[in-house]
């Protein structure tokens, strides 16, 4: 009979509760740091009531993002050329050592540029911080630090991966997504122990982070129908196919941008130029700034009253007031505005809505890739959700002419998960992250699951062909 390894049980428990709590505290503090930078640089704090920089004067937008990327570019130049480099999370999982203070500076810079308005995700920062803390935890417990200790090396790899996932789960209050990120992307291995360990640490991190940063709605999907429909399942299949193609292309684009980053002094001028371009684009498309929350909410908030009698969808006064469409329509939010979505769907208004959404989609994709190409570090999870939400909304507006029983918001939800699945090649993580961020009714796991499956199938085949 095999002896019980009490030492291993002990550090697994400590990692789940103690390391998970520390990572959760860091995730909560990083969120507060983001809010602080937004307040200082842009004069607002993102929330469910103001999802983007819509109320910030254009001059301040330009100055903030240009200065933010300029300062970050100078510090990253010194960090990458004069000190020990910070490896990626995947390299850290496979044994790459994450230096302590360099990782902290690197993480803070990512939050700083997002808070300044740069078009890039902030989710890499807590993952990297979690991975670095996990390596120190393993050092304390002597996990995988001995030569010839094959089991210890595997355990160390698991702890670092799970801790990185806990960083994601903590910052977004999404423990399922954090667990699947570790198992599906980093470890590419699903066992009962890894799933239980990952879910336990991510849940602990999410609980502690929420206690620090508060529990707030991330995406408002109040304008969605109450129940799924057979036609929505068909839409999920078609939308998932389209998002599979677009998501694969976005993945290839982000990989190209990442591989062509400047490595020398050019970093110090390319990043502020990227900031200036972002600021200038934001004059016309303010929702392009930030990690993608405003652009994604534009899709989620698209509401067509004509479908209310059949779909059961209804938009509250609070949701309408906080909708990006209302901000784009002007301070009065007049129903006659060409960009106000809360009016019946007529042909001329349809083209105007599609135009705004298409402009948002193209601007967000190009500016995000430009930001990465300029040398900035960050993620593409939230930009991917933004692209999927806007694409799903565009397809949903056309879908309503044939199946008015469905709501545009449900189509946006499906598109967000499907494109994220394709761009990350992680269907389970994508599905859970979008469902957790939107707090969507659990029955919508069915159409979202259909879309994610189609997207994953199409994108994997396309990426294989593209090489």
Tab-separated table of C-alpha atoms in Angstrom:
chain	number	residue	atom	x	y	z
A	1	UNK	CA	0.000	0.000	0.000
A	2	UNK	CA	1.421	3.352	-1.057
A	3	UNK	CA	2.280	5.690	1.817
A	4	UNK	CA	0.465	9.021	2.077
A	5	UNK	CA	2.775	11.900	1.171
A	6	UNK	CA	1.780	14.313	3.939
A	7	UNK	CA	4.414	16.839	2.932
A	8	UNK	CA	2.935	17.081	-0.558
A	9	UNK	CA	-0.580	17.370	0.820
A	10	UNK	CA	0.686	20.121	3.107
A	11	UNK	CA	2.204	22.304	0.411
A	12	UNK	CA	-0.743	21.690	-1.936
A	13	UNK	CA	-3.039	22.989	0.795
A	14	UNK	CA	-0.741	25.926	1.528
A	15	UNK	CA	-0.533	26.773	-2.150
A	16	UNK	CA	-4.301	26.641	-2.560
A	17	UNK	CA	-5.096	28.838	0.432
A	18	UNK	CA	-2.014	30.941	1.249
A	19	UNK	CA	-0.526	31.440	-2.212
A	20	UNK	CA	-4.028	31.809	-3.670
A	21	UNK	CA	-4.855	34.508	-1.094
A	22	UNK	CA	-1.611	36.391	-1.800
A	23	UNK	CA	-2.241	36.288	-5.543
A	24	UNK	CA	-5.819	37.435	-4.963
A	25	UNK	CA	-4.603	40.365	-2.873
A	26	UNK	CA	-2.164	41.324	-5.619
A	27	UNK	CA	-4.901	41.053	-8.252
A	28	UNK	CA	-7.152	43.310	-6.186
A	29	UNK	CA	-4.370	45.865	-5.695
A	30	UNK	CA	-3.561	45.827	-9.423
A	31	UNK	CA	-7.198	46.644	-10.171
A	32	UNK	CA	-7.117	49.533	-7.710
A	33	UNK	CA	-3.878	50.689	-9.347
A	34	UNK	CA	-5.632	50.685	-12.710
A	35	UNK	CA	-8.427	52.833	-11.311
A	36	UNK	CA	-5.892	55.205	-9.771
A	37	UNK	CA	-3.998	55.645	-13.037
A	38	UNK	CA	-7.252	56.258	-14.910
A	39	UNK	CA	-8.268	58.901	-12.401
A	40	UNK	CA	-4.923	60.723	-12.526
A	41	UNK	CA	-4.314	60.448	-16.275
A	42	UNK	CA	-7.842	60.646	-17.676
A	43	UNK	CA	-9.974	62.005	-14.851
A	44	UNK	CA	-12.407	59.092	-14.743
A	45	UNK	CA	-12.658	55.570	-13.320
A	46	UNK	CA	-14.134	52.852	-15.507
A	47	UNK	CA	-17.260	51.197	-14.163
A	48	UNK	CA	-20.554	49.734	-15.289
A	49	UNK	CA	-21.825	53.333	-15.435
A	50	UNK	CA	-18.936	54.748	-17.516
A	51	UNK	CA	-17.282	51.875	-19.436
A	52	UNK	CA	-14.889	54.087	-21.389
A	53	UNK	CA	-13.347	57.502	-21.934
A	54	UNK	CA	-16.486	58.979	-23.516
A	55	UNK	CA	-16.679	61.887	-21.054
A	56	UNK	CA	-12.942	62.710	-21.243
A	57	UNK	CA	-11.965	65.691	-23.463
A	58	UNK	CA	-10.181	64.652	-26.664
A	59	UNK	CA	-7.056	66.651	-25.845
A	60	UNK	CA	-6.685	64.862	-22.538
A	61	UNK	CA	-7.146	61.475	-24.207
A	62	UNK	CA	-4.339	62.214	-26.653
A	63	UNK	CA	-2.025	63.568	-23.970
A	64	UNK	CA	-2.687	60.687	-21.574
A	65	UNK	CA	-2.051	57.773	-23.912
A	66	UNK	CA	0.926	59.459	-25.601
A	67	UNK	CA	2.568	60.274	-22.281
A	68	UNK	CA	1.715	56.869	-20.838
A	69	UNK	CA	3.273	54.907	-23.679
A	70	UNK	CA	6.197	57.329	-23.849
A	71	UNK	CA	7.113	56.849	-20.195
A	72	UNK	CA	6.568	53.085	-20.393
A	73	UNK	CA	8.689	52.865	-23.548
A	74	UNK	CA	11.663	54.515	-21.833
A	75	UNK	CA	11.422	52.277	-18.760
A	76	UNK	CA	10.911	49.121	-20.818
A	77	UNK	CA	13.987	49.994	-22.869
A	78	UNK	CA	16.083	50.098	-19.696
A	79	UNK	CA	14.379	47.026	-18.272
A	80	UNK	CA	14.896	44.930	-21.396
A	81	UNK	CA	18.426	46.025	-22.266
A	82	UNK	CA	20.112	46.783	-18.918
A	83	UNK	CA	18.661	44.174	-16.564
A	84	UNK	CA	17.629	40.546	-16.494
A	85	UNK	CA	14.754	39.938	-18.907
A	86	UNK	CA	11.335	38.848	-17.709
A	87	UNK	CA	10.289	35.627	-19.477
A	88	UNK	CA	6.754	34.910	-20.606
A	89	UNK	CA	4.416	32.911	-18.388
A	90	UNK	CA	4.762	29.887	-20.672
A	91	UNK	CA	8.543	30.026	-20.342
A	92	UNK	CA	8.195	30.417	-16.578
A	93	UNK	CA	6.038	27.298	-16.445
A	94	UNK	CA	8.747	25.426	-18.334
A	95	UNK	CA	11.492	26.545	-15.957
A	96	UNK	CA	12.357	30.104	-16.943
A	97	UNK	CA	13.267	32.159	-13.870
A	98	UNK	CA	11.205	35.298	-13.285
A	99	UNK	CA	13.382	37.972	-11.599
A	100	UNK	CA	11.684	39.620	-8.629
A	101	UNK	CA	11.846	43.400	-8.983
A	102	UNK	CA	12.022	43.348	-12.775
A	103	UNK	CA	8.772	41.361	-12.875
A	104	UNK	CA	7.067	43.800	-10.510
A	105	UNK	CA	8.124	46.828	-12.601
A	106	UNK	CA	7.095	45.004	-15.788
A	107	UNK	CA	3.674	44.179	-14.305
A	108	UNK	CA	3.062	47.726	-13.042
A	109	UNK	CA	3.958	49.174	-16.455
A	110	UNK	CA	1.309	47.025	-18.113
A	111	UNK	CA	-1.363	48.318	-15.759
A	112	UNK	CA	-0.051	51.867	-16.204
A	113	UNK	CA	-0.380	51.910	-20.004
A	114	UNK	CA	-3.869	50.389	-19.935
A	115	UNK	CA	-4.943	52.973	-17.350
A	116	UNK	CA	-3.451	55.675	-19.585
A	117	UNK	CA	-5.629	54.507	-22.461
A	118	UNK	CA	-3.424	52.139	-24.475
A	119	UNK	CA	-5.366	49.614	-26.548
A	120	UNK	CA	-4.121	46.370	-25.010
A	121	UNK	CA	-5.280	43.886	-22.388
A	122	UNK	CA	-4.235	43.968	-18.729
A	123	UNK	CA	-4.715	40.297	-17.938
A	124	UNK	CA	-1.084	39.276	-18.555
A	125	UNK	CA	0.120	41.359	-15.574
A	126	UNK	CA	-1.613	39.353	-12.804
A	127	UNK	CA	-0.686	36.093	-14.532
A	128	UNK	CA	2.992	37.039	-14.580
A	129	UNK	CA	2.873	38.212	-10.990
A	130	UNK	CA	1.193	34.957	-9.978
A	131	UNK	CA	3.847	32.909	-11.771
A	132	UNK	CA	6.676	34.843	-10.117
A	133	UNK	CA	5.162	34.410	-6.649
A	134	UNK	CA	4.646	30.705	-7.331
A	135	UNK	CA	8.330	30.247	-8.105
A	136	UNK	CA	9.223	31.816	-4.750
A	137	UNK	CA	6.679	29.571	-3.049
A	138	UNK	CA	8.291	26.526	-4.646
A	139	UNK	CA	11.692	27.728	-3.448
A	140	UNK	CA	10.444	27.898	0.137
A	141	UNK	CA	9.035	24.367	0.011
A	142	UNK	CA	11.944	23.026	-2.101
A	143	UNK	CA	9.595	21.877	-4.843
A	144	UNK	CA	11.490	20.791	-7.937
A	145	UNK	CA	14.804	22.369	-6.949
A	146	UNK	CA	16.800	19.142	-6.699
A	147	UNK	CA	18.675	17.456	-9.530
A	148	UNK	CA	17.022	14.313	-10.791
A	149	UNK	CA	13.743	15.109	-9.019
A	150	UNK	CA	11.426	14.454	-11.950
A	151	UNK	CA	8.247	14.443	-9.861
A	152	UNK	CA	9.291	17.686	-8.174
A	153	UNK	CA	9.870	19.367	-11.527
A	154	UNK	CA	6.393	18.375	-12.671
A	155	UNK	CA	4.904	19.634	-9.405
A	156	UNK	CA	6.743	22.947	-9.760
A	157	UNK	CA	5.446	23.290	-13.303
A	158	UNK	CA	1.905	22.657	-12.074
A	159	UNK	CA	2.140	25.197	-9.244
A	160	UNK	CA	3.463	27.966	-11.515
A	161	UNK	CA	0.780	27.326	-14.137
A	162	UNK	CA	-2.054	27.176	-11.621
A	163	UNK	CA	-0.810	30.352	-9.907
A	164	UNK	CA	-0.771	32.189	-13.245
A	165	UNK	CA	-4.346	31.063	-13.846
A	166	UNK	CA	-5.275	32.234	-10.338
A	167	UNK	CA	-3.991	35.697	-11.267
A	168	UNK	CA	-6.457	35.761	-14.151
A	169	UNK	CA	-9.246	34.370	-11.983
A	170	UNK	CA	-8.557	36.934	-9.269
A	171	UNK	CA	-8.433	40.061	-11.380
A	172	UNK	CA	-11.676	39.227	-13.219
A	173	UNK	CA	-13.485	37.261	-10.481
A	174	UNK	CA	-13.495	34.328	-12.896
A	175	UNK	CA	-12.265	31.157	-11.144
A	176	UNK	CA	-13.448	28.780	-13.868
A	177	UNK	CA	-11.586	30.735	-16.536
A	178	UNK	CA	-8.482	30.858	-14.353
A	179	UNK	CA	-8.539	27.116	-13.835
A	180	UNK	CA	-9.060	26.351	-17.530
A	181	UNK	CA	-6.342	28.836	-18.520
A	182	UNK	CA	-3.843	26.826	-16.487
A	183	UNK	CA	-5.026	23.408	-17.667
A	184	UNK	CA	-5.908	24.222	-21.278
A	185	UNK	CA	-3.225	26.728	-22.311
A	186	UNK	CA	-0.245	26.372	-19.981
A	187	UNK	CA	-0.234	22.718	-18.966
A	188	UNK	CA	-2.213	21.292	-21.899
A	189	UNK	CA	-3.088	18.520	-19.489
A	190	UNK	CA	-6.320	17.717	-17.698
A	191	UNK	CA	-6.191	15.527	-14.603
A	192	UNK	CA	-8.406	15.475	-11.546
A	193	UNK	CA	-5.599	16.813	-9.353
A	194	UNK	CA	-4.745	19.710	-11.674
A	195	UNK	CA	-8.382	20.718	-12.091
A	196	UNK	CA	-9.083	20.577	-8.348
A	197	UNK	CA	-5.862	22.421	-7.499
A	198	UNK	CA	-6.447	25.055	-10.175
A	199	UNK	CA	-10.063	25.656	-9.256
A	200	UNK	CA	-9.266	25.840	-5.549
A	201	UNK	CA	-6.493	28.401	-5.965
A	202	UNK	CA	-8.426	30.487	-8.518
A	203	UNK	CA	-11.509	30.523	-6.284
A	204	UNK	CA	-9.390	31.624	-3.312
A	205	UNK	CA	-7.756	34.361	-5.388
A	206	UNK	CA	-11.105	35.563	-6.726
A	207	UNK	CA	-12.614	35.708	-3.232
A	208	UNK	CA	-9.727	37.726	-1.767
A	209	UNK	CA	-9.438	40.030	-4.794
A	210	UNK	CA	-13.150	40.827	-4.659
A	211	UNK	CA	-12.858	41.718	-0.972
A	212	UNK	CA	-10.217	44.316	-1.914
A	213	UNK	CA	-11.467	45.797	-5.173
A	214	UNK	CA	-15.171	45.252	-4.618
A	215	UNK	CA	-17.662	43.269	-6.653
A	216	UNK	CA	-18.738	45.167	-9.736
A	217	UNK	CA	-20.521	44.227	-12.933
A	218	UNK	CA	-17.931	44.048	-15.702
A	219	UNK	CA	-20.221	43.783	-18.729
A	220	UNK	CA	-23.880	44.768	-18.663
A	221	UNK	CA	-26.008	42.345	-20.699
A	222	UNK	CA	-29.324	43.499	-19.263
A	223	UNK	CA	-30.748	43.966	-22.769
A	224	UNK	CA	-30.611	40.206	-23.460
A	225	UNK	CA	-33.516	37.820	-23.911
A	226	UNK	CA	-34.412	35.569	-21.018
A	227	UNK	CA	-34.332	32.216	-22.809
A	228	UNK	CA	-32.418	30.530	-25.576
A	229	UNK	CA	-34.219	29.600	-28.809
A	230	UNK	CA	-33.703	27.086	-31.653
A	231	UNK	CA	-32.892	29.960	-33.996
A	232	UNK	CA	-30.233	31.213	-31.586
A	233	UNK	CA	-28.596	27.789	-31.752
A	234	UNK	CA	-28.440	28.114	-35.532
A	235	UNK	CA	-27.001	31.598	-35.175
A	236	UNK	CA	-24.385	30.244	-32.754
A	237	UNK	CA	-23.238	27.709	-35.336
A	238	UNK	CA	-22.965	30.298	-38.120
A	239	UNK	CA	-21.481	33.018	-35.931
A	240	UNK	CA	-18.999	30.559	-34.461
A	241	UNK	CA	-17.826	29.657	-37.944
A	242	UNK	CA	-17.316	33.310	-38.900
A	243	UNK	CA	-15.592	34.104	-35.602
A	244	UNK	CA	-13.341	31.091	-36.090
A	245	UNK	CA	-11.958	32.621	-39.280
A	246	UNK	CA	-11.626	36.156	-37.889
A	247	UNK	CA	-10.220	34.956	-34.562
A	248	UNK	CA	-7.565	32.869	-36.289
A	249	UNK	CA	-6.503	35.877	-38.372
A	250	UNK	CA	-6.363	38.058	-35.240
A	251	UNK	CA	-4.202	35.429	-33.552
A	252	UNK	CA	-1.802	35.388	-36.497
A	253	UNK	CA	-1.735	39.183	-36.486
A	254	UNK	CA	-0.945	39.406	-32.787
A	255	UNK	CA	1.779	36.774	-33.152
A	256	UNK	CA	3.308	38.761	-36.018
A	257	UNK	CA	3.167	41.987	-33.986
A	258	UNK	CA	4.754	40.264	-30.989
A	259	UNK	CA	7.600	38.828	-33.073
A	260	UNK	CA	8.372	42.197	-34.705
A	261	UNK	CA	8.660	44.305	-31.561
A	262	UNK	CA	11.584	46.730	-31.479
A	263	UNK	CA	14.447	45.616	-29.278
A	264	UNK	CA	16.677	48.696	-29.152
A	265	UNK	CA	16.351	52.451	-28.799
A	266	UNK	CA	13.561	52.590	-31.365
A	267	UNK	CA	11.287	51.338	-28.585
A	268	UNK	CA	11.479	54.797	-27.004
A	269	UNK	CA	10.007	56.561	-30.033
A	270	UNK	CA	7.742	53.881	-31.503
A	271	UNK	CA	5.660	53.507	-28.349
A	272	UNK	CA	4.818	57.220	-27.923
A	273	UNK	CA	3.959	57.399	-31.630
A	274	UNK	CA	1.590	54.467	-31.118
A	275	UNK	CA	0.093	56.409	-28.205
A	276	UNK	CA	-0.334	59.517	-30.339
A	277	UNK	CA	-2.060	57.522	-33.090
A	278	UNK	CA	-4.335	55.886	-30.513
A	279	UNK	CA	-5.267	59.295	-29.126
A	280	UNK	CA	-5.999	60.714	-32.566
A	281	UNK	CA	-8.168	57.711	-33.462
A	282	UNK	CA	-10.029	58.148	-30.174
A	283	UNK	CA	-11.260	61.570	-31.331
A	284	UNK	CA	-13.627	59.714	-33.665
A	285	UNK	CA	-13.705	56.316	-31.917
A	286	UNK	CA	-13.309	56.923	-28.159
A	287	UNK	CA	-14.175	53.300	-27.398
A	288	UNK	CA	-10.870	52.224	-28.981
A	289	UNK	CA	-8.945	53.260	-25.864
A	290	UNK	CA	-8.277	50.920	-22.962
A	291	UNK	CA	-8.352	47.156	-22.722
A	292	UNK	CA	-11.544	46.699	-24.740
A	293	UNK	CA	-14.274	47.106	-22.144
A	294	UNK	CA	-15.893	50.088	-23.871
A	295	UNK	CA	-15.822	48.513	-27.328
A	296	UNK	CA	-17.253	45.240	-26.048
A	297	UNK	CA	-19.988	47.055	-24.117
A	298	UNK	CA	-20.991	48.838	-27.323
A	299	UNK	CA	-22.008	45.458	-28.694
A	300	UNK	CA	-23.599	44.178	-25.497
A	301	UNK	CA	-25.669	47.373	-25.147
A	302	UNK	CA	-27.116	47.324	-28.655
A	303	UNK	CA	-30.859	47.105	-28.091
A	304	UNK	CA	-33.657	47.053	-30.659
A	305	UNK	CA	-37.090	47.558	-29.024
A	306	UNK	CA	-38.934	45.921	-31.918
A	307	UNK	CA	-37.807	42.522	-30.653
A	308	UNK	CA	-38.928	43.145	-27.073
A	309	UNK	CA	-42.404	41.675	-27.531
A	310	UNK	CA	-41.064	38.431	-28.949
A	311	UNK	CA	-37.681	37.898	-27.303
A	312	UNK	CA	-38.540	39.197	-23.864
A	313	UNK	CA	-35.506	41.499	-23.970
A	314	UNK	CA	-35.815	44.822	-22.205
A	315	UNK	CA	-33.315	47.565	-21.438
A	316	UNK	CA	-33.593	49.315	-18.092
A	317	UNK	CA	-33.244	53.057	-17.766
A	318	UNK	CA	-29.952	52.611	-15.903
A	319	UNK	CA	-28.525	50.362	-18.623
A	320	UNK	CA	-29.618	52.763	-21.349
A	321	UNK	CA	-28.030	55.707	-19.543
A	322	UNK	CA	-24.706	53.842	-19.186
A	323	UNK	CA	-24.725	52.513	-22.745
A	324	UNK	CA	-21.853	53.608	-25.021
A	325	UNK	CA	-24.520	54.368	-27.614
A	326	UNK	CA	-25.927	57.024	-25.299
A	327	UNK	CA	-22.475	58.577	-24.810
A	328	UNK	CA	-21.863	58.526	-28.567
A	329	UNK	CA	-25.269	60.112	-29.165
A	330	UNK	CA	-24.338	63.113	-27.022
A	331	UNK	CA	-25.253	64.355	-23.602
A	332	UNK	CA	-28.939	64.443	-24.406
A	333	UNK	CA	-29.056	60.914	-25.844
A	334	UNK	CA	-31.872	62.053	-28.119
A	335	UNK	CA	-33.828	59.224	-29.714
A	336	UNK	CA	-33.358	60.864	-33.098
A	337	UNK	CA	-29.600	60.502	-32.978
A	338	UNK	CA	-28.239	58.289	-35.728
A	339	UNK	CA	-26.046	56.372	-33.289
A	340	UNK	CA	-28.622	55.709	-30.596
A	341	UNK	CA	-29.445	51.996	-30.652
A	342	UNK	CA	-32.575	52.307	-28.530
A	343	UNK	CA	-34.903	52.972	-31.458
A	344	UNK	CA	-36.758	50.748	-33.958
A	345	UNK	CA	-34.630	49.055	-36.585
A	346	UNK	CA	-35.156	50.826	-39.895
A	347	UNK	CA	-32.994	50.250	-42.941
A	348	UNK	CA	-31.207	53.620	-42.826
A	349	UNK	CA	-30.604	53.247	-39.101
A	350	UNK	CA	-29.354	49.692	-39.611
A	351	UNK	CA	-26.583	50.902	-41.904
A	352	UNK	CA	-25.612	53.587	-39.421
A	353	UNK	CA	-25.395	51.085	-36.565
A	354	UNK	CA	-23.412	48.678	-38.707
A	355	UNK	CA	-21.095	51.513	-39.715
A	356	UNK	CA	-20.312	52.481	-36.112
A	357	UNK	CA	-19.764	48.852	-35.134
A	358	UNK	CA	-17.580	48.121	-38.162
A	359	UNK	CA	-15.481	51.213	-37.510
A	360	UNK	CA	-15.075	50.151	-33.878
A	361	UNK	CA	-14.093	46.627	-34.911
A	362	UNK	CA	-11.481	47.713	-37.449
A	363	UNK	CA	-10.065	50.481	-35.258
A	364	UNK	CA	-9.795	48.220	-32.192
A	365	UNK	CA	-8.084	45.437	-34.125
A	366	UNK	CA	-5.574	47.676	-35.910
A	367	UNK	CA	-4.745	49.899	-32.933
A	368	UNK	CA	-4.263	46.877	-30.661
A	369	UNK	CA	-1.879	45.244	-33.133
A	370	UNK	CA	-0.058	48.554	-33.583
A	371	UNK	CA	0.344	48.898	-29.799
A	372	UNK	CA	1.839	45.418	-29.519
A	373	UNK	CA	4.078	46.011	-32.556
A	374	UNK	CA	5.383	49.248	-31.017
A	375	UNK	CA	6.858	47.288	-28.102
A	376	UNK	CA	4.144	47.320	-25.437
A	377	UNK	CA	3.553	44.256	-23.285
A	378	UNK	CA	0.057	43.112	-22.467
A	379	UNK	CA	-2.660	40.696	-23.438
A	380	UNK	CA	-5.298	40.254	-26.107
A	381	UNK	CA	-8.065	38.590	-24.073
A	382	UNK	CA	-10.165	41.711	-23.582
A	383	UNK	CA	-9.464	43.064	-27.094
A	384	UNK	CA	-10.557	39.646	-28.379
A	385	UNK	CA	-13.819	39.869	-26.440
A	386	UNK	CA	-14.343	43.386	-27.834
A	387	UNK	CA	-13.829	42.212	-31.405
A	388	UNK	CA	-16.124	39.240	-30.887
A	389	UNK	CA	-18.838	41.337	-29.283
A	390	UNK	CA	-18.882	43.885	-32.105
A	391	UNK	CA	-18.728	41.212	-34.821
A	392	UNK	CA	-21.503	39.206	-33.155
A	393	UNK	CA	-23.598	42.360	-32.913
A	394	UNK	CA	-23.162	43.150	-36.593
A	395	UNK	CA	-24.213	39.639	-37.553
A	396	UNK	CA	-27.046	39.799	-34.998
A	397	UNK	CA	-28.497	42.984	-36.484
A	398	UNK	CA	-28.800	41.220	-39.845
A	399	UNK	CA	-30.120	38.075	-38.140
A	400	UNK	CA	-33.012	40.028	-36.607
A	401	UNK	CA	-34.538	40.629	-40.011
A	402	UNK	CA	-35.089	36.876	-40.347
A	403	UNK	CA	-35.460	35.831	-36.691
A	404	UNK	CA	-36.754	38.775	-34.626
A	405	UNK	CA	-37.316	36.408	-31.707
A	406	UNK	CA	-33.629	36.744	-30.767
A	407	UNK	CA	-31.908	39.738	-29.155
A	408	UNK	CA	-28.794	41.466	-30.439
A	409	UNK	CA	-27.181	41.235	-26.996
A	410	UNK	CA	-27.403	37.434	-27.071
A	411	UNK	CA	-25.700	37.516	-30.475
A	412	UNK	CA	-22.961	39.748	-29.039
A	413	UNK	CA	-22.445	37.300	-26.145
A	414	UNK	CA	-22.059	34.413	-28.563
A	415	UNK	CA	-19.664	36.350	-30.783
A	416	UNK	CA	-17.486	37.425	-27.845
A	417	UNK	CA	-16.953	33.862	-26.640
A	418	UNK	CA	-16.492	32.435	-30.117
A	419	UNK	CA	-13.835	34.896	-31.288
A	420	UNK	CA	-11.971	34.661	-27.987
A	421	UNK	CA	-11.975	30.874	-28.346
A	422	UNK	CA	-10.415	31.129	-31.796
A	423	UNK	CA	-7.842	33.784	-30.948
A	424	UNK	CA	-6.687	31.965	-27.798
A	425	UNK	CA	-7.196	28.405	-29.041
A	426	UNK	CA	-8.803	27.688	-25.692
A	427	UNK	CA	-12.561	27.023	-26.032
A	428	UNK	CA	-13.241	26.095	-22.404
A	429	UNK	CA	-11.389	29.094	-20.990
A	430	UNK	CA	-13.050	31.438	-23.494
A	431	UNK	CA	-16.552	30.179	-22.802
A	432	UNK	CA	-16.164	30.385	-19.035
A	433	UNK	CA	-14.454	33.793	-19.026
A	434	UNK	CA	-17.174	35.448	-21.103
A	435	UNK	CA	-19.961	33.806	-19.110
A	436	UNK	CA	-18.350	34.834	-15.809
A	437	UNK	CA	-17.626	38.408	-16.889
A	438	UNK	CA	-21.188	38.924	-18.132
A	439	UNK	CA	-22.883	36.867	-15.391
A	440	UNK	CA	-25.048	35.408	-18.161
A	441	UNK	CA	-27.842	32.953	-17.273
A	442	UNK	CA	-26.465	29.433	-17.103
A	443	UNK	CA	-28.757	28.151	-19.868
A	444	UNK	CA	-26.825	30.265	-22.372
A	445	UNK	CA	-23.897	27.899	-21.908
A	446	UNK	CA	-25.700	25.839	-24.587
A	447	UNK	CA	-25.632	28.308	-27.526
A	448	UNK	CA	-22.303	29.752	-26.371
A	449	UNK	CA	-20.895	26.229	-26.212
A	450	UNK	CA	-22.101	25.561	-29.743
A	451	UNK	CA	-20.451	28.727	-31.049
A	452	UNK	CA	-17.198	28.059	-29.202
A	453	UNK	CA	-17.064	24.509	-30.565
A	454	UNK	CA	-17.585	25.688	-34.152
A	455	UNK	CA	-15.064	28.471	-33.704
A	456	UNK	CA	-12.416	26.169	-32.246
A	457	UNK	CA	-12.884	23.633	-35.045
A	458	UNK	CA	-12.705	26.195	-37.862
A	459	UNK	CA	-9.850	28.215	-36.390
A	460	UNK	CA	-7.650	25.201	-35.635
A	461	UNK	CA	-7.993	24.000	-39.226
A	462	UNK	CA	-7.274	27.453	-40.624
A	463	UNK	CA	-4.265	28.021	-38.382
A	464	UNK	CA	-2.888	24.642	-39.430
A	465	UNK	CA	-3.170	25.679	-43.077
A	466	UNK	CA	-1.617	29.092	-42.441
A	467	UNK	CA	1.282	27.459	-40.575
